Coordinates of C-alpha atoms and ligand atoms in Angstrom, one line a residue:
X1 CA 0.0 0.0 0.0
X2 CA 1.7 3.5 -1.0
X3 CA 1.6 6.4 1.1
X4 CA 2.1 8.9 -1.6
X5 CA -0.4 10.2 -3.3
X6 CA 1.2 10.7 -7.0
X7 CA 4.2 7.7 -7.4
X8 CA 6.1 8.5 -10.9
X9 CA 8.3 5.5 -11.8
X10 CA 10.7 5.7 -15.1
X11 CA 8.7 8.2 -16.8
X12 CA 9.7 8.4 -20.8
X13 CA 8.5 10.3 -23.0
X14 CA 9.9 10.8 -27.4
X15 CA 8.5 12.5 -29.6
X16 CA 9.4 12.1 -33.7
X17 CA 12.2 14.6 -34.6
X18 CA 12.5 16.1 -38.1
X19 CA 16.1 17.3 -36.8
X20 CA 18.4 13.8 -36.6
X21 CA 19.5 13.7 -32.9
X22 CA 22.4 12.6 -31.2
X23 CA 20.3 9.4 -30.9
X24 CA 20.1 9.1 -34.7
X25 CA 16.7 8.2 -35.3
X26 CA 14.8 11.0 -35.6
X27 CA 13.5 10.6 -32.2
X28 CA 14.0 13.3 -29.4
X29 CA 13.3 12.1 -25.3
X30 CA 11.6 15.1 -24.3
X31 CA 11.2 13.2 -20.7
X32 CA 14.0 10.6 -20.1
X33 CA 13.3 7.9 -17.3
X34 CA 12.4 10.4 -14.7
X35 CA 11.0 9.1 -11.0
X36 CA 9.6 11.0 -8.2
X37 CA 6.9 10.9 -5.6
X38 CA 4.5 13.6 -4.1
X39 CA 3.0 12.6 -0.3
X40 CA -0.6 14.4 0.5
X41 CA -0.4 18.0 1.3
X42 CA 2.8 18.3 -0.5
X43 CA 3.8 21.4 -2.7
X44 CA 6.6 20.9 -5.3
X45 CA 8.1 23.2 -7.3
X46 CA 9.4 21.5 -10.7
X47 CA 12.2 23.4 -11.8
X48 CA 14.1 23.5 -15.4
X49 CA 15.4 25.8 -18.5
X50 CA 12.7 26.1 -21.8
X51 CA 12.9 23.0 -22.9
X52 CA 13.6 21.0 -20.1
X53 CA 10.7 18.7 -20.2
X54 CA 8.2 20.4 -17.7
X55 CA 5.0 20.6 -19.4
X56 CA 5.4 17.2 -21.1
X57 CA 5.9 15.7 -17.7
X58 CA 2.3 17.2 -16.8
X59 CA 0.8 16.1 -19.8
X60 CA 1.8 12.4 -18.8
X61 CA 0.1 13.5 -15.9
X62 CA -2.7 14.5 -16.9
X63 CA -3.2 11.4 -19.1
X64 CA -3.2 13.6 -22.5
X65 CA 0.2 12.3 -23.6
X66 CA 0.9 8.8 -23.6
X67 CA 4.5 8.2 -22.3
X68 CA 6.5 5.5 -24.0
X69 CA 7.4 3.7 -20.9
X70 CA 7.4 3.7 -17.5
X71 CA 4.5 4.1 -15.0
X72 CA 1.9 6.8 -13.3
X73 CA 0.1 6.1 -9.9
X74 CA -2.7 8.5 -8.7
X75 CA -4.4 8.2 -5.2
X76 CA -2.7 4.8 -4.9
X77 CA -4.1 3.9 -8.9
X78 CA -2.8 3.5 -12.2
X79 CA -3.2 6.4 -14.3
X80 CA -3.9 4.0 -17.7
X81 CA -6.2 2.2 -16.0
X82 CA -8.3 4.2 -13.8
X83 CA -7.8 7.9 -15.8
X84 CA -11.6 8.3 -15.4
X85 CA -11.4 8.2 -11.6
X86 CA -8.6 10.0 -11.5
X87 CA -9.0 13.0 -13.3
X88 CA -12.4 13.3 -10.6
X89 CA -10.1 14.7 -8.4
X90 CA -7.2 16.0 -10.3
X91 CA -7.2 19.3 -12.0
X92 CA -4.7 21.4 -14.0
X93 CA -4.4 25.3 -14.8
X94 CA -2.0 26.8 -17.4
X95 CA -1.3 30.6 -18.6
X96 CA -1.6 28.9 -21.8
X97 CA -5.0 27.1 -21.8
X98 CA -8.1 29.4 -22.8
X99 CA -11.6 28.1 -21.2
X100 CA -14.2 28.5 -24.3
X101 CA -13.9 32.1 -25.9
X102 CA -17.4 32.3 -26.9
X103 CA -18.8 32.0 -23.3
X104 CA -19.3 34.2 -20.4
X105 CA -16.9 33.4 -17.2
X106 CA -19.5 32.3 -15.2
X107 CA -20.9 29.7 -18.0
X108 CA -18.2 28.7 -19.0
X109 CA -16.8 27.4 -15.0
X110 CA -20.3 26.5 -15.0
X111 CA -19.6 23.5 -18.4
X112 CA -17.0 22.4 -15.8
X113 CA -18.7 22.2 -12.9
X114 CA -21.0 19.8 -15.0
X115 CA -18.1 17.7 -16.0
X116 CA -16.7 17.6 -12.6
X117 CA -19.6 17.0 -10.9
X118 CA -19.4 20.0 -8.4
X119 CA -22.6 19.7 -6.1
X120 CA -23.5 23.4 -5.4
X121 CA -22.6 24.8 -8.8
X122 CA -23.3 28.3 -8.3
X123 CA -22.5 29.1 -4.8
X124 CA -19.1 27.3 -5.7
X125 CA -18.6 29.4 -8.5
X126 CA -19.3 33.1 -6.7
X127 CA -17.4 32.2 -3.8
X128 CA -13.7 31.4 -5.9
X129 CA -14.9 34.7 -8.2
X130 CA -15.1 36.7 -4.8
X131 CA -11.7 35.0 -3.9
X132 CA -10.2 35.7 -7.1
X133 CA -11.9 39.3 -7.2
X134 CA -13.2 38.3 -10.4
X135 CA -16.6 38.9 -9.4
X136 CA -17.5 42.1 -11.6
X137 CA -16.4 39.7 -14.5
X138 CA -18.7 37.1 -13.9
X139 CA -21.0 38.1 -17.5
X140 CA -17.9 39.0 -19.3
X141 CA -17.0 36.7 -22.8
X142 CA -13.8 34.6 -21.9
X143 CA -12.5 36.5 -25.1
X144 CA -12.9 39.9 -24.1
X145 CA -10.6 39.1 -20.6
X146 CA -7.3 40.7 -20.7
X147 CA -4.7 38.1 -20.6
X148 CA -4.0 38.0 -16.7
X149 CA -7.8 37.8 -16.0
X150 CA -7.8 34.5 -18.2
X151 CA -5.2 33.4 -16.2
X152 CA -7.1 34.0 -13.0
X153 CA -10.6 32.4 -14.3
X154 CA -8.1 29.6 -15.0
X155 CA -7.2 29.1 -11.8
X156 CA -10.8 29.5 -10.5
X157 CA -11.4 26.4 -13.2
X158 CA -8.5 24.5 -11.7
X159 CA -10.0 24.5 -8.0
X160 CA -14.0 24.2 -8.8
X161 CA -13.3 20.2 -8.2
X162 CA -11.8 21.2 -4.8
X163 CA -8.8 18.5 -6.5
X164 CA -7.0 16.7 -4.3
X165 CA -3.6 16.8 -6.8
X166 CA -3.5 20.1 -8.8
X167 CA -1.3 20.6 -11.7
X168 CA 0.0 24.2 -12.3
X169 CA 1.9 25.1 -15.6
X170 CA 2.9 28.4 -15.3
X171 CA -0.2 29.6 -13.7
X172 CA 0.8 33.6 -12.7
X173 CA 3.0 33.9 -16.4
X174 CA 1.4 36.7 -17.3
X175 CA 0.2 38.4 -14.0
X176 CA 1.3 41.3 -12.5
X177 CA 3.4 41.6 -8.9
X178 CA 0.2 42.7 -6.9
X179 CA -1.6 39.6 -8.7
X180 CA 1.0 37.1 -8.2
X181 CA 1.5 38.1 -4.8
X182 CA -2.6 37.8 -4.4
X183 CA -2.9 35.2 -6.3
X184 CA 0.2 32.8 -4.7
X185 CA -1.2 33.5 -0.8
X186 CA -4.8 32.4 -1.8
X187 CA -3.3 29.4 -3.2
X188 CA -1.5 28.6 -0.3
X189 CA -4.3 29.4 2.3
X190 CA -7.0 27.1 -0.2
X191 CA -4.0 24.0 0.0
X192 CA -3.9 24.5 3.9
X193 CA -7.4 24.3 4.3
X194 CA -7.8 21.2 1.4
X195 CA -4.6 19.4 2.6
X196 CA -4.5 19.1 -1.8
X197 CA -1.3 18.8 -3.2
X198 CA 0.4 20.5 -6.3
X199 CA 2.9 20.1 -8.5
X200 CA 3.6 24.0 -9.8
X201 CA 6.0 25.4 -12.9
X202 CA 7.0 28.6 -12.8
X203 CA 9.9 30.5 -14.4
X204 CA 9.4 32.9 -11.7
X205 CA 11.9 31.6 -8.7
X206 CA 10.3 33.7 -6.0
X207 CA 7.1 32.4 -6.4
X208 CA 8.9 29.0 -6.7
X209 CA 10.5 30.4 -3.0
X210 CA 6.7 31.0 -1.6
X211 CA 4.6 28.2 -2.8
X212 CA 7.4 25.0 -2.8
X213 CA 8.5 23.0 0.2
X214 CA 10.4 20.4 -2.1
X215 CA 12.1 21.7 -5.3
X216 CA 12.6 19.0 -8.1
X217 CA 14.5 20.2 -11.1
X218 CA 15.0 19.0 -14.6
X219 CA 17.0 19.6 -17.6
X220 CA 17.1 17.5 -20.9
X221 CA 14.2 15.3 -19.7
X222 CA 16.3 14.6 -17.0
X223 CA 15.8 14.9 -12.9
X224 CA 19.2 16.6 -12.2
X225 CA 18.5 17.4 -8.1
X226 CA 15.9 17.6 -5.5
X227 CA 15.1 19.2 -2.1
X228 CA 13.8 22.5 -0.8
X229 CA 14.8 25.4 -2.0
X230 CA 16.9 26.2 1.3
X231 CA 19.0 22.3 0.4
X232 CA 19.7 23.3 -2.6
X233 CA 20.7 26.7 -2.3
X234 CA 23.1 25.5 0.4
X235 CA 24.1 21.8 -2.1
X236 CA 24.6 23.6 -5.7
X237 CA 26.1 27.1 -4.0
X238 CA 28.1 25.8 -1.2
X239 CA 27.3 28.3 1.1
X240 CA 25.9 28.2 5.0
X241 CA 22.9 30.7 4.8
X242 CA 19.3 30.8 6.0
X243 CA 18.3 32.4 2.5
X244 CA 17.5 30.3 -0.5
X245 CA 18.6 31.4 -3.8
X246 CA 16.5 30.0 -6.4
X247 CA 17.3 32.3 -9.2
X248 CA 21.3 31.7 -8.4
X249 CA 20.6 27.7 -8.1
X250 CA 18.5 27.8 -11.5
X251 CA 21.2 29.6 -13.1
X252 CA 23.8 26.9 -11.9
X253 CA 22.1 23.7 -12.5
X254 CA 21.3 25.0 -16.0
X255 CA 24.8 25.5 -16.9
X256 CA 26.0 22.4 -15.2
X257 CA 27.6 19.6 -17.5
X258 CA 27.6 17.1 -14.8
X259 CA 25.7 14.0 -15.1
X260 CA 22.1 14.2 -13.9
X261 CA 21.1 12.2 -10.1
Ligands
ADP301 N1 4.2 17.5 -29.4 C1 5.5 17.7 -29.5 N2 6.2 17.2 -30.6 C2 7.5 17.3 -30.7 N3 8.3 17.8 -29.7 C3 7.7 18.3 -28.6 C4 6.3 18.2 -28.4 N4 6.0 18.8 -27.2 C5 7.2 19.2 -26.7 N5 8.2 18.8 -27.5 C6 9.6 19.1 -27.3 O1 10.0 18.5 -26.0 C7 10.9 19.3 -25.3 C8 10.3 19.6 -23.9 O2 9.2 20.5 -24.1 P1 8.3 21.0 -22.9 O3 7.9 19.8 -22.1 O4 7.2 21.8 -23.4 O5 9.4 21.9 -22.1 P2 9.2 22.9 -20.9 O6 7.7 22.9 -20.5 O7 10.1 22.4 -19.8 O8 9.6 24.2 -21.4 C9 11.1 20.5 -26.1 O9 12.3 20.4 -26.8 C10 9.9 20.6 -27.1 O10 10.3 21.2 -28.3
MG302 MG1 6.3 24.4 -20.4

């Protein structure tokens, strides 16, 4: 019986690669054997360069990409098997991902209460709009939001299911400080209260610093260290401080030509 609540074993992921790779068969590993766990109530920060692998990870996790090898468990369940009960309790928000353009805000978190089965629809709905103070928006088209208010609605989307694993990709990209700072302490006050957990991208280290307790970072497809952000400030700079350093750490790891953990 597993104790964690999201087990990742030998994740691998290629796509086809017009350009011929230094594995010469016009493949590319976009994810390459990766393995890590999240425990209930956990927050982790994964960490890596453009490129690194990040959102393909989440898209294994999320059940929309198929990986070549390697295995998923959800709440204890494999992700192949059980997707449909997982994904209950599971939900993701990107910067990137538009809910429907032609719909108002409020019907269009209303489709996905449907899907998710949210009892209480509308009282769910106003109260993560009051949160989000996205209330006077409520009757506005998704297309006529300005891009950070999109990103907002998004994460309203992300927590009508009240999930008990939430998958952020970039979430704030986008927002301004006052909204990131908003947005990252309602977060963080809604995961204390839910006990969910949530794996969170950002390119942004300080909100990396606020939200993470464990730090898991990847380059190349490739897990190249773990721990929170005050281990690995003290592990990759080699310093004693009470500080971490994110930004310096990120900068490091990037340009490192060591071989990966
Ligand atoms: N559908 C796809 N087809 C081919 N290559 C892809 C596809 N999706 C991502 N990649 C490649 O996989 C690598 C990892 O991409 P991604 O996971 O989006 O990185 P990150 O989110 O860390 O910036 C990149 O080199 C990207 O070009
Ligand atoms: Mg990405």
């Amino acid at each position: 019986m597993t104790t964690k609540l999201l087990e990742v074993e030998n994740l691998t992921k290629k796509f086809p690669s017009s350009v011929k790779t230094s594995e010469g068969k016009g493949e590319f590993t976009a994810v390459d054997d990766i393995s890590f766990s999240v425990s209930a109530g956990e927050i982790v920060g994964l960490l890596g360069p453009n490129g690194a692998g990040k959102s393909t990870t989440i898209n294994c996790l999320l059940g929309v990409i198929k990986p070549d090898s390697g295995s998923v468990t959800v709440f204890g369940m494999d992700l192949q098997k059980k997707r449909t009960e997982i994904m209950q309790k599971v939900n993701y928000c990107s910067a990137e991902y538009n809910l429907p353009w032609h719909l108002t805000v409020y019907e269009a978190l209303l489709v996905f209460c449907h899907l998710y089965s949210v009892k209480n629809a509308k009282e769910r709905i106003s109260e993560l709009l009051g949160l989000f103070e996205l209330e006077d928006l409520r009757n506005k088209a998704v297309r006529e939001l300005s891009f950070g208010q999109r990103a907002r609605a998004n994460l309203v989307k992300s927590l009508l299911n009240r999930p008990r694993l939430l998958l952020l990709d970039e979430p704030m990209a986008s927002m301004d400080p006052d909204i990131v700072d908003k947005g990252i302490k309602l977060l963080k006050k809604i995961q204390k209260e839910n006990g969910m957990s949530i794996i969170y991208t950002s390119h942004n280290m300080w909100e990396i610093e606020q939200v993470a307790s464990n730090v898991i970072f990847i380059n190349h497809g490739k897990v190249m260290a773990q721990g929170s952000p005050l281990e690995l400030t003290k592990q990759e700079l080699k310093l004693e401080t009470k500080e971490p350093d994110l930004r310096e750490v990120f900068i490091r790891l990037t340009r490192r030509k060591e071989k990966p953990l």
